[in-house]
mmCIF file of C-alpha atoms in Angstrom:
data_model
loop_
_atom_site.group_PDB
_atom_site.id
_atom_site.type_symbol
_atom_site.label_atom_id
_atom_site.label_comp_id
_atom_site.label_asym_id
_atom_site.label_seq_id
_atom_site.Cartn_x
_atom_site.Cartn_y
_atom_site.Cartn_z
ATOM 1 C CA UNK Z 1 -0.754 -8.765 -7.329
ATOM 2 C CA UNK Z 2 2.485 -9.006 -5.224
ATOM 3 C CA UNK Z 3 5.967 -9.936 -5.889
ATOM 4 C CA UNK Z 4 6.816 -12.598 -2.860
ATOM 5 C CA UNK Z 5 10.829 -12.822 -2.271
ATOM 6 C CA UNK Z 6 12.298 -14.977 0.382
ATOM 7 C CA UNK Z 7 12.890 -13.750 3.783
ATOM 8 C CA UNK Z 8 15.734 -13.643 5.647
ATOM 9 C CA UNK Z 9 16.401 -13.924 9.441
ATOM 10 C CA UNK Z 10 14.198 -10.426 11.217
ATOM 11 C CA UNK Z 11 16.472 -8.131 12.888
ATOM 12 C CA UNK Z 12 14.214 -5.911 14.378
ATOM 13 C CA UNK Z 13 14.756 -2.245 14.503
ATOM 14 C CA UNK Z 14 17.635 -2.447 12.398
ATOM 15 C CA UNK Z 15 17.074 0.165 9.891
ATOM 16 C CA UNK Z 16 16.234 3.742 10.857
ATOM 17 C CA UNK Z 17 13.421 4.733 9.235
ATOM 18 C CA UNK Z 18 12.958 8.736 7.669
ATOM 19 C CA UNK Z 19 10.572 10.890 9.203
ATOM 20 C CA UNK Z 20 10.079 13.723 6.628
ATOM 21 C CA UNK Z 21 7.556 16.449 6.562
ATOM 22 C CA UNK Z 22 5.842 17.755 3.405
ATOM 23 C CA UNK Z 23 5.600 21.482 5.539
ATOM 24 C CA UNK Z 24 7.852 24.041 4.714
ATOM 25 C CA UNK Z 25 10.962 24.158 7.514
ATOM 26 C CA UNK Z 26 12.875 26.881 8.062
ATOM 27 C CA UNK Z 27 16.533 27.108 6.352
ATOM 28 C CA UNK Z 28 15.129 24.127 3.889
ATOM 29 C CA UNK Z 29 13.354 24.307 0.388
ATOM 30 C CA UNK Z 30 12.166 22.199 -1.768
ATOM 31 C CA UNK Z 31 15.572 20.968 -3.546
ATOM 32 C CA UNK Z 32 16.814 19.844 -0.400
ATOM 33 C CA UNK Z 33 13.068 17.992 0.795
ATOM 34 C CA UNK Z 34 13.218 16.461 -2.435
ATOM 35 C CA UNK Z 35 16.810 15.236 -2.279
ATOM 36 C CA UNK Z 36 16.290 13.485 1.262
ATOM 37 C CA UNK Z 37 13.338 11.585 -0.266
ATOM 38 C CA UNK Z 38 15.359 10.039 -3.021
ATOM 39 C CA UNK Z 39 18.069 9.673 -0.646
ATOM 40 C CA UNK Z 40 16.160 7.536 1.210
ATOM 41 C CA UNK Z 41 14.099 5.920 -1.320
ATOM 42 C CA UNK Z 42 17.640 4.905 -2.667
ATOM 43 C CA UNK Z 43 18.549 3.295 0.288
ATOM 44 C CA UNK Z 44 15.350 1.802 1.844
ATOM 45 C CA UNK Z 45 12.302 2.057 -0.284
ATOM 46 C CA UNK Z 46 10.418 3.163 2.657
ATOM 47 C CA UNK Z 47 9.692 6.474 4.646
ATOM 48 C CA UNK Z 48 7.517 8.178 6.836
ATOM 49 C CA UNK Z 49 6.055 11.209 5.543
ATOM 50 C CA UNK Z 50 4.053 13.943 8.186
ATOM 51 C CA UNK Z 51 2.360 17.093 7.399
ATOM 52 C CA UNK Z 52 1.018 15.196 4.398
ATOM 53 C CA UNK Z 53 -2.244 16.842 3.854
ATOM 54 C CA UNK Z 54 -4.853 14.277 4.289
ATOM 55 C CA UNK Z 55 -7.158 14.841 7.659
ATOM 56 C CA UNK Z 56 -7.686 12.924 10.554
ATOM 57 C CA UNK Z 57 -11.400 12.487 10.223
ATOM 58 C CA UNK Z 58 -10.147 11.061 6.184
ATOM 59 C CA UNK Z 59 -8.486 8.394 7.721
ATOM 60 C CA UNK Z 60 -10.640 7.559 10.572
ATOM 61 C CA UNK Z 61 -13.866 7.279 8.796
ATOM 62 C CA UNK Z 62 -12.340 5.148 5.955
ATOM 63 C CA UNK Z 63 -10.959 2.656 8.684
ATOM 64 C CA UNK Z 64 -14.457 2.579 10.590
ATOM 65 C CA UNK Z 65 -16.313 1.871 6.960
ATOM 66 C CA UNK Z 66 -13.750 -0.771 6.009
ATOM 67 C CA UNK Z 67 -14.038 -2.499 9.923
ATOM 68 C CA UNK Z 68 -18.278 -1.934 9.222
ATOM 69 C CA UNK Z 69 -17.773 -3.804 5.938
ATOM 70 C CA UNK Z 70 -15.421 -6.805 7.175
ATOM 71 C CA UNK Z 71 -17.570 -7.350 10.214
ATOM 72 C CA UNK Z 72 -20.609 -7.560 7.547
ATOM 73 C CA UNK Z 73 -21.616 -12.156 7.719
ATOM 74 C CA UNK Z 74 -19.624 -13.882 4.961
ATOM 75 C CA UNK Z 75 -22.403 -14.796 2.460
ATOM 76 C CA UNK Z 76 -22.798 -10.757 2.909
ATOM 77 C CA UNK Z 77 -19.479 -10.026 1.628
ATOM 78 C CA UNK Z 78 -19.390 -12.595 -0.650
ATOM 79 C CA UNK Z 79 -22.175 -11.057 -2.845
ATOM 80 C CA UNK Z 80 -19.633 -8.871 -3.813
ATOM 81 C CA UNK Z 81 -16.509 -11.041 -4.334
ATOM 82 C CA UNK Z 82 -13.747 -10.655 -7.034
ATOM 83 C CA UNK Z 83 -13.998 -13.564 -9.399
ATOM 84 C CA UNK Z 84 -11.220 -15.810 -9.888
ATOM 85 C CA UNK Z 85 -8.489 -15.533 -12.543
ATOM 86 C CA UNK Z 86 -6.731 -12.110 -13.403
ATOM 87 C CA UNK Z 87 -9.520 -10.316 -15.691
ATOM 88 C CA UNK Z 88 -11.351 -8.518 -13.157
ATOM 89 C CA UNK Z 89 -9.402 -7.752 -9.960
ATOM 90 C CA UNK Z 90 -12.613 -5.958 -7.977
ATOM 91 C CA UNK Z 91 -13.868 -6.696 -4.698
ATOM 92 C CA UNK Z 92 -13.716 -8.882 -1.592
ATOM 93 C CA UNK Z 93 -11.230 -11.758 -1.405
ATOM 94 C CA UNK Z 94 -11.256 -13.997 1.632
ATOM 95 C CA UNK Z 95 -9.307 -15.622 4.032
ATOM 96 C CA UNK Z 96 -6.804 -17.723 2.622
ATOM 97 C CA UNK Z 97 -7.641 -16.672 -1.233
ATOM 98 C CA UNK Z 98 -4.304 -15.016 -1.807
ATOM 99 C CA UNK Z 99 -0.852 -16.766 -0.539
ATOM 100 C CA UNK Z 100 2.265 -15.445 -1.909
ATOM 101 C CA UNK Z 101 5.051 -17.761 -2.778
ATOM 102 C CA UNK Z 102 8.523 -16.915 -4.210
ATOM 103 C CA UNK Z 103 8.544 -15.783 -7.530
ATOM 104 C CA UNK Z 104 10.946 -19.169 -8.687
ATOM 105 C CA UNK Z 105 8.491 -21.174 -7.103
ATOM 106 C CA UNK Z 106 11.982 -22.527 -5.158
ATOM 107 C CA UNK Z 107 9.964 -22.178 -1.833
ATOM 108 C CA UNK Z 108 6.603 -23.112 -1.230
ATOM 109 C CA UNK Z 109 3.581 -20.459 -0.034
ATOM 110 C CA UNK Z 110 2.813 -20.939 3.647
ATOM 111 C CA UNK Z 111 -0.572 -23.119 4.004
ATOM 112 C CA UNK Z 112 -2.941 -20.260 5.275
ATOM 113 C CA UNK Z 113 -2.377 -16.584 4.849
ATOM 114 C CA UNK Z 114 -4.973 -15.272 7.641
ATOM 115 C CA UNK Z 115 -6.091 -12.435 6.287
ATOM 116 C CA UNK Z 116 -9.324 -10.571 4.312
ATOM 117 C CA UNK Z 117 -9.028 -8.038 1.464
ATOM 118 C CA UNK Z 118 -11.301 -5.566 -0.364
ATOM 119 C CA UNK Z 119 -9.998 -4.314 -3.672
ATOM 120 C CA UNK Z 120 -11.550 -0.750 -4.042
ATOM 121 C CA UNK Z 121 -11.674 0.878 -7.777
ATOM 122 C CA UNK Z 122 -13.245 4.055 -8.564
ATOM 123 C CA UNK Z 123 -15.254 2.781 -11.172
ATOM 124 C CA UNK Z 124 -16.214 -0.672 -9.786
ATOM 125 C CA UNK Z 125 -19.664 0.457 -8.525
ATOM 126 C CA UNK Z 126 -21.018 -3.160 -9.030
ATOM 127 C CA UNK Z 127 -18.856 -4.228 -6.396
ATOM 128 C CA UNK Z 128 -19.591 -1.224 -3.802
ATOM 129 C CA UNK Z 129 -22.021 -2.471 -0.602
ATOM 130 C CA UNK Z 130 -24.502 0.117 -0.976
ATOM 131 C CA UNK Z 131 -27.517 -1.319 0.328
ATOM 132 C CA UNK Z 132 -25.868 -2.754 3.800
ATOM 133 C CA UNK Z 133 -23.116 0.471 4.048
ATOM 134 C CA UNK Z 134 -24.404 2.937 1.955
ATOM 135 C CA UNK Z 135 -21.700 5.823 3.287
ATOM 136 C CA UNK Z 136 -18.995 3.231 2.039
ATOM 137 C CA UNK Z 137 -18.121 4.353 -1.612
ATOM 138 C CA UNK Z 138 -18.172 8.013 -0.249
ATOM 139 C CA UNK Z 139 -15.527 7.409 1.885
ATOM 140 C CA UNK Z 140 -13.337 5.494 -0.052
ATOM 141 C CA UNK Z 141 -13.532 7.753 -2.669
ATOM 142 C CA UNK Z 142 -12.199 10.192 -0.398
ATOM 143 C CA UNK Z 143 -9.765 8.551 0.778
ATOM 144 C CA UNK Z 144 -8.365 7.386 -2.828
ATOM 145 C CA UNK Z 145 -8.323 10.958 -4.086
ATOM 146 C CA UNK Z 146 -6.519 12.588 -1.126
ATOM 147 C CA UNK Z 147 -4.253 9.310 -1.230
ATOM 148 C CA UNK Z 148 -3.756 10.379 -5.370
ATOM 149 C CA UNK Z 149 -3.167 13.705 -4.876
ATOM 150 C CA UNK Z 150 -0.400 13.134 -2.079
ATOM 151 C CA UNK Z 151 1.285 10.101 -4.572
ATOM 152 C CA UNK Z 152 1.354 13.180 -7.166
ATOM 153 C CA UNK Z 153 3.010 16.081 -4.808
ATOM 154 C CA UNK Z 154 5.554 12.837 -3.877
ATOM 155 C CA UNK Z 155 6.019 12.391 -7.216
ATOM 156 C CA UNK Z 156 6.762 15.972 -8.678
ATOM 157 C CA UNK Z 157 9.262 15.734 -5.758
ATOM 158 C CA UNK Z 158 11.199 12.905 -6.874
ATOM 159 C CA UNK Z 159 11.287 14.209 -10.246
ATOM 160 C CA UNK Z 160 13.635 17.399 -8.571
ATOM 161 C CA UNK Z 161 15.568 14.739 -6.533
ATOM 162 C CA UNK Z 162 16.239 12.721 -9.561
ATOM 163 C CA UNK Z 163 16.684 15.990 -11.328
ATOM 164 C CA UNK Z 164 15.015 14.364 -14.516
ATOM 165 C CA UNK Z 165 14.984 16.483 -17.582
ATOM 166 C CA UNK Z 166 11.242 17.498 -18.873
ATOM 167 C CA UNK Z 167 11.173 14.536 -21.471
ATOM 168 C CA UNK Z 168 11.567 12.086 -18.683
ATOM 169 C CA UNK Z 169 9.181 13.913 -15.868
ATOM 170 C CA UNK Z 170 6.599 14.203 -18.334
ATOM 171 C CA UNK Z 171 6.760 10.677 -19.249
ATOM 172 C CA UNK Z 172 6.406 10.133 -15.173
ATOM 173 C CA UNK Z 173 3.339 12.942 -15.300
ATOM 174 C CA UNK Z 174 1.425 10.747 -17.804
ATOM 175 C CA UNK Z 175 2.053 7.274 -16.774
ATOM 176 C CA UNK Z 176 -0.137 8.554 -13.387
ATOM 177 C CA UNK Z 177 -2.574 11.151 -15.685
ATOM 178 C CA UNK Z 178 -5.360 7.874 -16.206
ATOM 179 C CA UNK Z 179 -5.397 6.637 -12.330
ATOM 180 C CA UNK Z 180 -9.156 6.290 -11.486
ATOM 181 C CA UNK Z 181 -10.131 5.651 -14.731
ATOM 182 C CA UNK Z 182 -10.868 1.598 -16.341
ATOM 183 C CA UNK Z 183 -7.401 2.293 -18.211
ATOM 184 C CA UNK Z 184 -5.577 2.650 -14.830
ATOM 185 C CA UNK Z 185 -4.850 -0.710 -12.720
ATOM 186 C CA UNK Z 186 -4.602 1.776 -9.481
ATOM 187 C CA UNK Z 187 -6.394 0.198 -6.533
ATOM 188 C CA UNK Z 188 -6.714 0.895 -2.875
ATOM 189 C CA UNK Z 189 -6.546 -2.426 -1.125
ATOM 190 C CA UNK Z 190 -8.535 -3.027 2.680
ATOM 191 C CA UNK Z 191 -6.491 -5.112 4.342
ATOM 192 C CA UNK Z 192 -8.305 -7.244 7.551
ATOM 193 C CA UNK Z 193 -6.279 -9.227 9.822
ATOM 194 C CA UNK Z 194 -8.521 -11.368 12.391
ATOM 195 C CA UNK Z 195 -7.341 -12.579 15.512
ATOM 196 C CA UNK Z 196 -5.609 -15.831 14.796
ATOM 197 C CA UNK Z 197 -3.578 -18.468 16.883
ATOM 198 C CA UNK Z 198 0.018 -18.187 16.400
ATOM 199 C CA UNK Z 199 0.567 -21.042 13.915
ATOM 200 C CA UNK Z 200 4.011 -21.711 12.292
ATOM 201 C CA UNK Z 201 1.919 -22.946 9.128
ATOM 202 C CA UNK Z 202 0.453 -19.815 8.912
ATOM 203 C CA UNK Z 203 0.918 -16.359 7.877
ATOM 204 C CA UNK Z 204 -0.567 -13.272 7.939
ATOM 205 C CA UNK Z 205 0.716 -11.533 4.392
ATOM 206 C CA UNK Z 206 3.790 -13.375 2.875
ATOM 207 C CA UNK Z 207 7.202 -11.549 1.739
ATOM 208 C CA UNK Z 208 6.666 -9.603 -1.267
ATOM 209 C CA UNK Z 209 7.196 -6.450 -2.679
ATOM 210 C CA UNK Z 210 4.654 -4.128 -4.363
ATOM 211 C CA UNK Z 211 4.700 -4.423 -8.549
ATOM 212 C CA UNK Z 212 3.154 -0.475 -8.977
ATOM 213 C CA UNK Z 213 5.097 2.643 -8.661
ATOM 214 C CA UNK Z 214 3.919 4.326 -5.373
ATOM 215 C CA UNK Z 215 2.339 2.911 -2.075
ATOM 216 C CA UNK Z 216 0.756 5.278 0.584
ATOM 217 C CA UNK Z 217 -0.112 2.872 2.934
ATOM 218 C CA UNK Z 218 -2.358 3.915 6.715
ATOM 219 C CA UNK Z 219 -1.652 1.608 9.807
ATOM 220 C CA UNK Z 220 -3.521 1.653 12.423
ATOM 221 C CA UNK Z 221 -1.950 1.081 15.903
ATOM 222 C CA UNK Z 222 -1.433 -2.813 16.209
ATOM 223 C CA UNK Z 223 1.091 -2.762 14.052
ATOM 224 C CA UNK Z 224 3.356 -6.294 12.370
ATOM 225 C CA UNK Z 225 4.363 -4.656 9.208
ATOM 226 C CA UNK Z 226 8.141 -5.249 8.863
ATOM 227 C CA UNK Z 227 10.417 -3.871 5.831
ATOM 228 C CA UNK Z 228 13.879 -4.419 4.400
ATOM 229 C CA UNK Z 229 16.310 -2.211 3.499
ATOM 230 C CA UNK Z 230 19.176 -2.499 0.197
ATOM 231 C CA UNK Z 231 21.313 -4.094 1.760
ATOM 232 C CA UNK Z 232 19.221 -6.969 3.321
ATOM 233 C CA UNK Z 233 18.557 -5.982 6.517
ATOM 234 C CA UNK Z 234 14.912 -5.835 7.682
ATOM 235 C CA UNK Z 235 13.095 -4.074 10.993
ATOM 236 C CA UNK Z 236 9.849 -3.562 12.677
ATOM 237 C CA UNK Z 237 8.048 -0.761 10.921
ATOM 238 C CA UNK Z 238 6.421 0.329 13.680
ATOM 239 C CA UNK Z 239 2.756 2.529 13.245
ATOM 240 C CA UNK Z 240 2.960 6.067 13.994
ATOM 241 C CA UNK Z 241 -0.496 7.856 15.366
ATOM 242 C CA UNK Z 242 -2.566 8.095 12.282
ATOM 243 C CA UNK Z 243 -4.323 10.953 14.566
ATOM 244 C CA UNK Z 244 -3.322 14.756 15.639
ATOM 245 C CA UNK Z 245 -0.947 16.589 14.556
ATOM 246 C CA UNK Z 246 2.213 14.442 14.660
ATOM 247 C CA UNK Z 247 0.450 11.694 12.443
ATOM 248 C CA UNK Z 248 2.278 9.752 9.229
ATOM 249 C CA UNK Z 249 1.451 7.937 6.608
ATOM 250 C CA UNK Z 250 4.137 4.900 5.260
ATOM 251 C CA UNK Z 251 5.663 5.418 1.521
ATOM 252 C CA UNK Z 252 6.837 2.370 -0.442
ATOM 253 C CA UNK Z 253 8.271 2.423 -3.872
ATOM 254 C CA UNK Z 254 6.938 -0.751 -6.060
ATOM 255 C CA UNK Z 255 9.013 -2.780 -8.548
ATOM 256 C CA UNK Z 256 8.077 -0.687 -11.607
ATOM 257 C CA UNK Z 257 9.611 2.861 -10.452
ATOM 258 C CA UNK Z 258 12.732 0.809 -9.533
ATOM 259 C CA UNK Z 259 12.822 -0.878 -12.869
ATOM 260 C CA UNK Z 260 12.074 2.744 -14.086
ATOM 261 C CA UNK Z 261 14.898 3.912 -12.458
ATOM 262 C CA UNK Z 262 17.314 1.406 -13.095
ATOM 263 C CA UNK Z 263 17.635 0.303 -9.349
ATOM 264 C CA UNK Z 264 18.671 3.827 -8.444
ATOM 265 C CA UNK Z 265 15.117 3.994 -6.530
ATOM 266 C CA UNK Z 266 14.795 0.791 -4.721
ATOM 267 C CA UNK Z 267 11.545 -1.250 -4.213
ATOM 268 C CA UNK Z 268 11.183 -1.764 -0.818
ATOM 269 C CA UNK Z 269 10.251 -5.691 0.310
ATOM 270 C CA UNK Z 270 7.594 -5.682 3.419
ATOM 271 C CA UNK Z 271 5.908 -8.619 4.884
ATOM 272 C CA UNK Z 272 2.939 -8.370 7.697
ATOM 273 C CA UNK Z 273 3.856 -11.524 10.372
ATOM 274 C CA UNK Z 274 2.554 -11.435 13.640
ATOM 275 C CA UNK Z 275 -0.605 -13.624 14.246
ATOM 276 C CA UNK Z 276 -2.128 -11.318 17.125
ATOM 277 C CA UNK Z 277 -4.135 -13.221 19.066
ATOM 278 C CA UNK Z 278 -6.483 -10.858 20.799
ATOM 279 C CA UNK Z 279 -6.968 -7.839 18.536
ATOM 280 C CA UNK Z 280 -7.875 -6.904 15.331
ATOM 281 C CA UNK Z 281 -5.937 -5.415 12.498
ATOM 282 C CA UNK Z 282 -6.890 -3.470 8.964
ATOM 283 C CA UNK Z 283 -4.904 -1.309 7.236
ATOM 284 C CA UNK Z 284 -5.220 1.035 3.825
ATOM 285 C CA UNK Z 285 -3.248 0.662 1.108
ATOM 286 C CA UNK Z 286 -3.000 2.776 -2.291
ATOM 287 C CA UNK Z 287 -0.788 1.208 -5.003
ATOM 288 C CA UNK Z 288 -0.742 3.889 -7.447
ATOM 289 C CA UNK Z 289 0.700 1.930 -10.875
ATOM 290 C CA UNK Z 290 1.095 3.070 -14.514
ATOM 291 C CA UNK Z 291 -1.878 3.795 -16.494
ATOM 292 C CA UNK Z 292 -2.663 1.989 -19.781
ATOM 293 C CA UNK Z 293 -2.546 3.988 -23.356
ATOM 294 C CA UNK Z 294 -3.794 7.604 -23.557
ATOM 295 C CA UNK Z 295 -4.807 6.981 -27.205
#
């Protein structure tokens, strides 16, 4: 799950956002790449990362299986539903399932959170739509291993920027060594957002910050996701082409590698809004968390 936190008034385009690339660039190495990530994972939570690694086609055909899947008729996707309660967190969740309310419970959740879901394990192969999609666990695989990797090469960088001595790193190295596995809680989340009438009841994902370590999160071009920065301010995260060359994915640091860090690393709060009335929206998201025991 989430952590919802209240939001404050929207100022967009109020932070600047990083645009780093994971390519080598002349007159830098990898010191000073990994310093200007935890620069600005210190002060935002958030950046855009380019020259990441994972292909076009990637991408592409993991958005066309999830928008296959979502279009599937309800009683469809229902046959393979997460249950309710917290023991088994596989599968489809529908509209209006989740709502996210402030942690304090000081402010109440808004009535309807428009918006479907597919949480995508490994493992979970009860829960995979083979019979009506039958290329759909080969491309989320795919996607959830390239998305790994690229949360590891992030990570190894941090470690320099932090400039963690080997106990420490290697307690970072393990806490991600079980990811795919039953004893790892990492996910990658589908995210549908149908049209919907704007309604001031309504929402499409309430404020809330990520719990795990390490987001890598895929927009495609409608956009809504908004973010705010340390010191309160928020703005429009706009999508950058998640095709050619120039293509980047989003970063977001969770609650646990702030907590982690003692606040050094900030978790970044984000909250999807806009109730798009004529289009379509879905999005990818890894959360890549801390494993359970090695023993």
């Amino acid at each position: 799950m989430e952590h919802a936190s209240e939001r404050p008034e929207v100022a967009p385009n109020a932070v600047t956002t990083a645009i780093l690339s994971l390519s080598e660039q002349p007159g830098r190495g990898k010191a000073a790449l990994a310093k200007e990530i935890v620069d600005n994972l210190h002060r935002n939570g958030w950046l855009y990362l380019t020259n990441h690694g994972i292909s076009d086609e990637l991408i592409t055909e993991a958005f066309s299986t999830a928008k296959a899947f979502f279009e599937l008729p309800t009683d469809v996707k229902c046959q393979y539903a997460r249950p309710r309660g917290v023991e088994d967190d596989t599968g489809y969740i529908p509209v209006n399932y989740e709502r996210l309310a402030k942690l304090d419970n000081e402010a109440p959740p808004p009535a309807t959170e428009v918006r479907e879901s597919y949480n995508y394990f490994p493992y979970a192969e009860q829960k995979f739509p083979k019979k009506e999609l039958p290329d759909f666990a080969p491309a989320m695989a795919a996607l959830f291993k390239a998305a790994y990797n690229l949360s590891l090469e992030l990570l190894e960088l941090i470690i320099v920027g932090l400039e963690l001595p080997l106990d420490q790193a290697e307690v970072l190295r393990t806490a991600h060594s079980l990811v795919g596995t039953e004893k790892s809680n990492t996910k990658m989340r589908l995210l549908w957002y149908p049209p919907a009438k704007s309604d001031a009841a309504a929402s499409r994902l309430g404020t809330h910050s990520d719990y795990g370590t390490i987001t890598v999160l895929f927009q495609d071009q409608t956009g809504g996701l908004e973010a705010q920065n340390r010191d309160g301010r928020w703005t429009t995260v706009k999508p950058l082409s998640a095709t050619g060359k120039g293509g980047a994915v989003l970063i977001q640091l969770g609650d646990m590698f702030q907590h982690w860090t003692s606040g050094r690393l900030h978790s970044s709060v984000g909250l999807h809004c806009e109730m798009n009335t004529k289009t379509d929206s879905h999005q990818t998201v890894q959360y890549l968390e801390t494993s359970g025991s090695t023993d």
